Tab-separated table of C-alpha atoms in Angstrom:
chain	number	residue	atom	x	y	z
Y	290	MET	CA	82.408	97.247	62.751
Y	291	LYS	CA	85.048	96.224	65.284
Y	292	LEU	CA	85.067	92.738	66.807
Y	293	SER	CA	84.063	94.155	70.152
Y	294	ILE	CA	81.642	93.414	72.980
Y	295	GLY	CA	79.310	95.954	74.570
Y	296	ILE	CA	78.323	95.517	78.277
Y	297	VAL	CA	74.655	96.714	78.565
Y	298	GLY	CA	71.862	96.626	81.074
Y	299	LEU	CA	69.732	98.849	83.276
Y	300	PRO	CA	71.485	101.396	85.530
Y	301	ASN	CA	73.004	100.012	88.757
Y	302	VAL	CA	73.027	96.330	87.782
Y	303	GLY	CA	76.847	95.997	88.056
Y	304	LYS	CA	77.995	96.784	84.546
Y	305	SER	CA	80.837	99.133	85.585
Y	306	THR	CA	81.870	96.959	88.527
Y	307	LEU	CA	82.164	94.024	86.072
Y	308	PHE	CA	84.115	96.168	83.507
Y	309	ASN	CA	86.539	97.300	86.231
Y	310	ALA	CA	87.096	93.706	87.292
Y	311	LEU	CA	87.795	92.754	83.655
Y	312	LEU	CA	90.399	95.469	83.430
Y	313	LYS	CA	91.795	94.448	86.866
Y	314	LYS	CA	91.917	98.126	87.829
Y	315	GLN	CA	89.545	101.045	88.538
Y	316	VAL	CA	88.685	102.653	85.214
Y	317	ALA	CA	84.885	103.004	85.053
Y	318	ASN	CA	83.182	105.241	87.523
Y	319	VAL	CA	81.087	103.231	89.984
Y	320	ALA	CA	78.322	105.202	91.681
Y	321	ASN	CA	74.962	104.473	93.302
Y	322	TYR	CA	72.900	106.519	90.803
Y	323	PRO	CA	71.754	106.178	87.162
Y	324	PHE	CA	73.816	107.325	84.235
Y	325	CYS	CA	77.185	107.569	86.141
Y	326	THR	CA	78.568	106.291	82.875
Y	327	ILE	CA	77.932	108.648	79.942
Y	328	GLU	CA	80.497	107.894	77.254
Y	329	PRO	CA	81.431	104.199	76.896
Y	330	ASN	CA	84.675	103.090	78.668
Y	331	VAL	CA	86.833	100.915	76.432
Y	332	GLY	CA	89.143	98.132	77.521
Y	333	ILE	CA	91.323	95.697	75.758
Y	334	ILE	CA	91.035	92.423	77.659
Y	335	GLU	CA	93.431	89.444	77.405
Y	336	VAL	CA	91.800	86.115	76.603
Y	337	PRO	CA	92.961	83.497	79.273
Y	338	ASP	CA	94.838	80.719	77.493
Y	339	GLU	CA	96.481	77.986	79.538
Y	340	ARG	CA	98.297	76.774	76.403
Y	341	LEU	CA	100.650	79.706	76.083
Y	342	PRO	CA	102.781	79.208	79.258
Y	343	VAL	CA	103.246	75.595	78.234
Y	344	LEU	CA	104.424	76.568	74.782
Y	345	ALA	CA	106.722	79.226	76.138
Y	346	LYS	CA	108.408	76.671	78.429
Y	347	ILE	CA	108.946	74.293	75.457
Y	348	VAL	CA	110.514	76.889	73.180
Y	349	ASN	CA	112.344	78.537	76.086
Y	350	THR	CA	110.932	82.051	75.840
Y	351	THR	CA	109.629	84.364	78.555
Y	352	LYS	CA	107.523	86.511	76.279
Y	353	ILE	CA	103.827	85.493	76.069
Y	354	VAL	CA	101.292	87.388	74.022
Y	355	PRO	CA	97.667	86.282	74.403
Y	356	ALA	CA	94.699	87.037	72.146
Y	357	VAL	CA	92.542	90.032	73.193
Y	358	VAL	CA	88.843	91.105	73.191
Y	359	GLU	CA	87.679	94.703	73.207
Y	360	PHE	CA	84.979	95.469	75.778
Y	361	TYR	CA	82.794	98.622	75.926
Y	362	ASP	CA	81.131	99.676	79.175
Y	363	ILE	CA	78.014	101.299	77.806
Y	364	ALA	CA	75.704	103.600	79.837
Y	365	GLY	CA	72.663	102.107	81.537
Y	366	LEU	CA	69.393	102.086	79.553
Y	367	VAL	CA	65.938	102.892	80.938
Y	368	LYS	CA	62.406	102.150	79.631
Y	369	GLY	CA	61.675	104.528	76.735
Y	370	ALA	CA	65.231	104.778	75.487
Y	371	SER	CA	64.098	103.999	71.911
Y	372	THR	CA	62.097	107.265	72.066
Y	373	GLY	CA	64.875	109.279	73.751
Y	374	ALA	CA	64.392	108.593	77.508
Y	375	GLY	CA	67.553	108.534	79.626
Y	376	LEU	CA	70.512	108.690	77.233
Y	377	GLY	CA	68.219	107.319	74.505
Y	378	ASN	CA	69.755	107.477	71.084
Y	379	LYS	CA	73.280	107.918	72.418
Y	380	PHE	CA	72.956	104.586	74.207
Y	381	LEU	CA	71.597	102.806	71.098
Y	382	SER	CA	74.273	104.309	68.853
Y	383	HIS	CA	76.977	102.911	71.142
Y	384	ILE	CA	75.449	99.478	70.894
Y	385	ARG	CA	75.422	99.705	67.137
Y	386	GLU	CA	79.165	99.972	67.196
Y	387	VAL	CA	79.819	96.600	68.801
Y	388	ALA	CA	79.594	93.144	67.270
Y	389	ALA	CA	78.093	91.349	70.291
Y	390	ILE	CA	76.370	92.205	73.587
Y	391	VAL	CA	76.904	91.183	77.248
Y	392	HIS	CA	73.551	91.873	78.866
Y	393	VAL	CA	74.016	92.208	82.616
Y	394	VAL	CA	70.914	91.336	84.673
Y	395	ARG	CA	70.705	92.072	88.399
Y	396	LEU	CA	69.758	89.066	90.603
Y	397	PHE	CA	71.355	90.216	93.887
Y	398	GLU	CA	69.382	92.025	96.605
Y	399	ASP	CA	71.094	94.994	98.280
Y	400	ALA	CA	69.122	97.810	99.938
Y	401	ASN	CA	72.245	100.032	99.650
Y	402	VAL	CA	72.245	99.824	95.857
Y	403	ALA	CA	69.377	101.680	94.240
Y	404	HIS	CA	67.289	100.056	91.506
Y	405	VAL	CA	65.976	102.310	88.737
Y	406	SER	CA	62.363	101.025	89.283
Y	407	ASP	CA	62.741	100.609	93.079
Y	408	LYS	CA	62.255	96.813	92.892
Y	409	ILE	CA	64.270	93.749	91.892
Y	410	ASN	CA	62.534	91.943	89.115
Y	411	PRO	CA	65.017	90.329	86.791
Y	412	THR	CA	62.371	89.154	84.329
Y	413	ASP	CA	61.009	92.673	83.859
Y	414	ASP	CA	64.535	94.150	83.796
Y	415	LEU	CA	65.707	91.765	81.021
Y	416	GLN	CA	62.487	92.405	79.020
Y	417	THR	CA	62.917	96.147	79.368
Y	418	ILE	CA	66.250	96.052	77.532
Y	419	GLU	CA	64.997	93.512	74.993
Y	420	ASN	CA	61.945	95.647	74.207
Y	421	GLU	CA	63.905	98.836	73.750
Y	422	LEU	CA	66.253	97.116	71.276
Y	423	ILE	CA	63.253	95.633	69.451
Y	424	LEU	CA	61.541	99.034	69.222
Y	425	ALA	CA	64.693	100.599	67.875
Y	426	ASP	CA	64.995	97.869	65.189
Y	427	LEU	CA	61.268	98.346	64.247
Y	428	GLU	CA	61.944	102.057	63.688
Y	429	THR	CA	64.908	101.221	61.437
Y	430	LEU	CA	62.884	98.650	59.441
Y	431	GLU	CA	59.932	101.085	59.042
Y	432	LYS	CA	62.265	103.374	57.130
Y	433	VAL	CA	63.203	100.533	54.834
Y	434	LYS	CA	59.552	99.502	54.243
Y	435	SER	CA	58.712	103.115	53.400
Y	436	GLN	CA	60.865	102.717	50.282
Y	437	LYS	CA	58.541	100.035	48.909
Y	438	SER	CA	56.747	102.380	46.505
Y	439	LYS	CA	59.887	104.255	45.497
Y	440	VAL	CA	60.395	104.105	41.734
Y	441	LEU	CA	63.965	103.401	40.542
Y	442	PRO	CA	65.244	104.507	37.095
Y	443	ALA	CA	64.854	102.046	34.278
Y	444	GLY	CA	67.827	99.886	33.405
Y	445	ARG	CA	68.735	99.212	36.997
Y	446	GLN	CA	67.124	95.808	37.299
Y	447	GLY	CA	69.770	94.444	39.687
Y	448	LYS	CA	69.299	97.385	42.028
Y	449	ILE	CA	65.525	96.984	41.884
Y	450	GLU	CA	65.706	93.333	42.801
Y	451	SER	CA	68.081	94.098	45.622
Y	452	GLU	CA	65.843	96.784	47.065
Y	453	LYS	CA	62.800	94.501	46.677
Y	454	LEU	CA	64.509	91.779	48.685
Y	455	LYS	CA	65.487	94.353	51.359
Y	456	VAL	CA	61.896	95.564	51.713
Y	457	GLU	CA	60.571	91.923	51.773
Y	458	THR	CA	63.093	90.951	54.481
Y	459	ALA	CA	62.206	94.114	56.502
Y	460	GLU	CA	58.498	93.083	56.380
Y	461	ILE	CA	59.327	89.598	57.592
Y	462	LEU	CA	61.515	90.875	60.418
Y	463	SER	CA	59.009	93.565	61.445
Y	464	GLU	CA	56.333	90.872	61.811
Y	465	SER	CA	58.654	88.819	64.068
Y	466	LEU	CA	59.754	91.769	66.091
Y	467	ASN	CA	56.175	92.732	66.753
Y	468	LYS	CA	55.774	89.257	68.272
Y	469	GLY	CA	58.817	89.895	70.502
Y	470	ILE	CA	61.169	87.672	68.432
Y	471	PRO	CA	64.587	89.259	67.958
Y	472	VAL	CA	66.211	89.280	64.502
Y	473	ARG	CA	68.858	86.699	65.624
Y	474	ASN	CA	66.142	84.095	66.145
Y	475	ASN	CA	64.917	84.306	62.559
Y	476	ASN	CA	66.075	81.686	60.040
Y	477	LEU	CA	67.323	84.132	57.455
Y	478	THR	CA	69.016	83.033	54.260
Y	479	ASP	CA	72.608	84.096	53.588
Y	480	GLU	CA	71.258	86.493	51.016
Y	481	GLN	CA	68.823	88.068	53.380
Y	482	LYS	CA	71.528	88.449	56.091
Y	483	GLU	CA	73.773	90.129	53.493
Y	484	ILE	CA	71.067	92.519	52.278
Y	485	ILE	CA	70.249	93.852	55.859
Y	486	LYS	CA	73.905	93.988	57.032
Y	487	THR	CA	74.114	97.780	56.399
Y	488	LEU	CA	71.076	98.331	58.677
Y	489	ASN	CA	73.188	97.224	61.652
Y	490	LEU	CA	70.157	95.970	63.557
Y	491	LEU	CA	70.533	95.703	67.315
Y	492	THR	CA	68.657	92.405	67.949
Y	493	ILE	CA	70.678	90.564	65.279
Y	494	LYS	CA	73.756	90.779	67.536
Y	495	PRO	CA	74.625	87.676	69.561
Y	496	VAL	CA	74.051	88.049	73.321
Y	497	ILE	CA	75.536	86.591	76.514
Y	498	TYR	CA	73.190	87.041	79.452
Y	499	VAL	CA	75.310	87.622	82.585
Y	500	PHE	CA	73.329	87.396	85.816
Y	501	ASN	CA	74.948	89.372	88.643
Y	502	VAL	CA	74.385	87.391	91.874
Y	503	SER	CA	75.326	87.699	95.543
Y	504	GLU	CA	77.870	85.373	97.116
Y	505	GLU	CA	74.999	83.543	98.830
Y	506	GLN	CA	73.350	82.963	95.487
Y	507	LEU	CA	76.658	81.834	94.122
Y	508	GLN	CA	76.911	79.134	96.803
Y	509	ASN	CA	73.292	78.028	96.189
Y	510	LYS	CA	74.289	76.982	92.654
Y	511	ASP	CA	71.409	74.625	91.765
Y	512	GLU	CA	68.763	77.077	93.007
Y	513	THR	CA	70.300	80.023	91.257
Y	514	GLU	CA	70.714	78.160	87.921
Y	515	GLU	CA	67.085	77.025	88.112
Y	516	LYS	CA	65.963	80.599	88.735
Y	517	ILE	CA	67.966	81.838	85.732
Y	518	LYS	CA	66.553	79.146	83.513
Y	519	GLU	CA	63.017	80.192	84.485
Y	520	ILE	CA	63.759	83.851	83.741
Y	521	LEU	CA	65.124	83.152	80.295
Y	522	ASN	CA	62.261	80.763	79.424
Y	523	SER	CA	59.663	83.289	80.550
Y	524	VAL	CA	60.912	85.883	78.052
Y	525	GLY	CA	61.068	83.329	75.239
Y	526	ASN	CA	64.851	83.102	74.831
Y	527	LYS	CA	65.866	79.868	73.160
Y	528	ASN	CA	69.396	78.574	72.666
Y	529	PHE	CA	70.556	81.369	74.974
Y	530	CYS	CA	74.135	81.793	76.122
Y	531	SER	CA	74.335	82.721	79.800
Y	532	LEU	CA	76.416	82.519	82.953
Y	533	HIS	CA	76.212	83.877	86.447
Y	534	LEU	CA	78.838	85.564	88.580
Y	535	CYS	CA	79.175	87.937	91.525
Y	536	ALA	CA	80.668	91.074	90.023
Y	537	LYS	CA	81.497	92.545	93.429
Y	538	MET	CA	83.472	89.422	94.394
Y	539	GLU	CA	85.181	89.300	90.979
Y	540	ALA	CA	86.352	92.876	91.423
Y	541	GLU	CA	87.804	91.987	94.841
Y	542	ILE	CA	89.640	88.764	93.899
Y	543	VAL	CA	91.557	90.273	90.957
Y	544	ALA	CA	94.085	91.485	93.524
Y	545	PHE	CA	94.688	87.862	94.609
Y	546	SER	CA	97.437	85.691	93.175
Y	547	PRO	CA	96.241	82.943	90.725
Y	548	GLU	CA	96.809	80.394	93.465
Y	549	GLU	CA	94.811	82.426	96.042
Y	550	GLN	CA	92.013	82.883	93.472
Y	551	LYS	CA	91.748	79.106	92.941
Y	552	GLU	CA	91.706	78.477	96.687
Y	553	TYR	CA	89.024	81.161	97.240
Y	554	LEU	CA	86.850	79.895	94.407
Y	555	LYS	CA	86.849	76.357	95.746
Y	556	GLN	CA	84.313	77.343	98.380
Y	557	PHE	CA	81.881	78.061	95.553
Y	558	ASP	CA	82.775	74.892	93.730
Y	559	LEU	CA	84.249	76.900	90.808
Y	560	MET	CA	87.301	75.963	88.821
Y	561	GLU	CA	87.937	79.340	87.420
Y	562	SER	CA	86.699	82.909	87.902
Y	563	GLY	CA	83.507	84.299	86.310
Y	564	LEU	CA	85.639	86.800	84.501
Y	565	ASN	CA	87.666	84.086	82.713
Y	566	ARG	CA	84.464	82.291	81.686
Y	567	LEU	CA	82.941	85.494	80.408
Y	568	ILE	CA	86.018	86.409	78.386
Y	569	LYS	CA	86.195	83.009	76.783
Y	570	LYS	CA	82.482	82.983	76.005
Y	571	SER	CA	82.758	86.527	74.517
Y	572	TYR	CA	85.587	85.357	72.268
Y	573	GLU	CA	83.603	82.332	71.118
Y	574	ILE	CA	80.383	84.291	70.523
Y	575	LEU	CA	82.200	86.595	68.142
Y	576	GLY	CA	83.036	83.446	66.090
Y	577	LEU	CA	86.752	83.757	66.824
Y	578	ILE	CA	89.436	81.152	67.231
Y	579	SER	CA	93.184	81.311	67.864
Y	580	PHE	CA	96.159	79.722	66.154
Y	581	LEU	CA	99.422	79.660	68.018
Y	582	THR	CA	103.009	80.447	67.184
Y	583	ALA	CA	105.941	79.313	69.279
Y	584	GLY	CA	109.484	80.378	68.795
Y	585	SER	CA	112.476	81.768	70.699
Y	586	LEU	CA	111.051	85.272	70.478
Y	587	GLU	CA	107.549	84.611	71.844
Y	588	ALA	CA	104.642	82.258	72.399
Y	589	ARG	CA	101.582	83.923	70.930
Y	590	ALA	CA	97.900	83.492	70.200
Y	591	TRP	CA	96.653	85.035	66.960
Y	592	THR	CA	93.027	85.872	66.479
Y	593	ILE	CA	91.093	84.782	63.365
Y	594	VAL	CA	87.462	84.261	62.431
Y	595	LYS	CA	86.358	80.598	62.074
Y	596	GLU	CA	86.773	79.140	58.586
Y	597	THR	CA	89.752	81.407	57.824
Y	598	LEU	CA	92.130	80.017	55.171
Y	599	ALA	CA	95.853	79.618	55.813
Y	600	PRO	CA	96.998	82.605	53.687
Y	601	GLN	CA	94.617	84.992	55.411
Y	602	ALA	CA	95.735	83.674	58.872
Y	603	ALA	CA	99.289	84.397	57.849
Y	604	GLY	CA	98.152	87.929	56.985
Y	605	THR	CA	97.212	88.573	60.578
Y	606	ILE	CA	100.936	88.318	61.418
Y	607	HIS	CA	101.939	90.644	58.540
Y	608	THR	CA	100.070	91.710	55.383
Y	609	ASP	CA	103.073	90.661	53.283
Y	610	PHE	CA	102.770	87.101	54.592
Y	611	GLU	CA	99.412	86.723	52.879
Y	612	LYS	CA	100.767	88.003	49.581
Y	613	GLY	CA	103.872	85.872	49.754
Y	614	PHE	CA	102.262	82.771	51.246
Y	615	ILE	CA	103.757	79.476	49.994
Y	616	LYS	CA	102.692	76.877	52.555
Y	617	ALA	CA	102.287	76.304	56.333
Y	618	ASP	CA	103.449	73.669	58.771
Y	619	VAL	CA	100.660	72.926	61.260
Y	620	ILE	CA	100.313	70.661	64.274
Y	621	PRO	CA	97.612	70.311	66.939
Y	622	TYR	CA	98.644	71.877	70.232
Y	623	GLN	CA	98.601	68.666	72.237
Y	624	LYS	CA	100.758	66.801	69.722
Y	625	PHE	CA	103.248	69.651	69.752
Y	626	VAL	CA	103.417	69.463	73.566
Y	627	ASP	CA	103.704	65.685	73.563
Y	628	ALA	CA	106.575	65.842	71.031
Y	629	GLY	CA	108.341	68.586	72.952
Y	630	GLY	CA	108.752	71.082	70.126
Y	631	TRP	CA	109.106	71.406	66.388
Y	632	THR	CA	112.255	69.299	65.891
Y	633	LYS	CA	110.933	66.139	67.512
Y	634	ALA	CA	107.436	66.669	66.077
Y	635	ARG	CA	108.862	66.722	62.568
Y	636	GLU	CA	111.026	63.697	63.275
Y	637	GLN	CA	107.924	61.741	64.423
Y	638	GLY	CA	105.885	62.797	61.374
Y	639	MET	CA	103.412	64.801	63.497
Y	640	VAL	CA	103.586	67.995	61.377
Y	641	SER	CA	101.358	68.495	58.325
Y	642	THR	CA	102.333	70.759	55.455
Y	643	VAL	CA	99.285	72.541	54.009
Y	644	GLY	CA	98.507	74.863	51.174
Y	645	LYS	CA	96.320	77.950	50.278
Y	646	ASP	CA	92.979	76.103	50.583
Y	647	TYR	CA	93.585	74.871	54.150
Y	648	VAL	CA	90.994	75.941	56.745
Y	649	MET	CA	92.668	76.820	60.075
Y	650	LYS	CA	91.572	75.121	63.251
Y	651	ASP	CA	91.619	76.439	66.799
Y	652	GLY	CA	94.721	75.743	68.810
Y	653	GLU	CA	96.939	74.671	65.928
Y	654	VAL	CA	100.632	75.621	66.290
Y	655	VAL	CA	101.803	77.019	63.039
Y	656	GLU	CA	104.868	78.023	61.068
Y	657	PHE	CA	104.223	79.927	57.801
Y	658	LYS	CA	106.569	79.662	54.774
Y	659	VAL	CA	106.504	82.864	52.727
Y	660	ASN	CA	108.408	84.545	49.900
Y	661	ALA	CA	110.644	87.217	51.268
């Protein structure tokens, strides 16, 4: 499975508008009717990183290469999708292909933009999507549970125990799902998580709830945030990850210069755009971090999963680097900046030399030493 994010929600909640804003150009078709998106649009989105221009200036390079996240704009879902309504199984199969979900919920009121159920009820809308994903997972788990009585050949004790654990886990999860509790909210053991990984369940995927608001709701920050909190609490979401933005406004301000954007956003008491906040949250929810390299050729952010060891991090630059890994020089970003580059950082004893068992940390500036 790719480390990608799927943008989902009911038709006409602003998914494609948001996707277009992310791409900073018109890619997805935006229309005032359901299912104007059939196949998912795919976009490679740069992760905003204020550290890279600073590093580039220190090492005197003009080439900056940020980390990226892959976004999918997936077709709108309707009630009954788990049984084939709307785009049904096609929609669900597209969600299975992504590692995490951005669930767009409509909060804005606009008589010119049709709603699939002819009324704005964000609680019902959010629950509709949740229910369809739950129903799809229940169907998957029923297939596993049906194997309970299957007799395996003698001499395959390990396989028997594995299948037994899978069935037991499926039964536990089915019970939770029938109570409206998604798989991600179950306290599964590492062994249980591993045994159901191949099922690619939909409700195990991490979710960011993005509430699409009007500019007026954006200005009424406290009131809007309180309303969002009530919605999420009412559907039983705990430890949720959410944010709100105005997709229409975000799509308009991408044409502004960075300075103009900052000035415009001040009236909403915002330090950065909703898009930047979403991209950063998406990167984090995938469990990703970046290490940095800074040399005369480029300043670059390299994407790794948390808890990655130094040799595997080196392998993201080139596979031969992992095989030939000897050691790595690492320094926290801020210390590198304070020192003014590698030479002075080494002179001041700020650089650590680490080996194969070193766990990489976000934002470290790194130089790898490898066998040629």
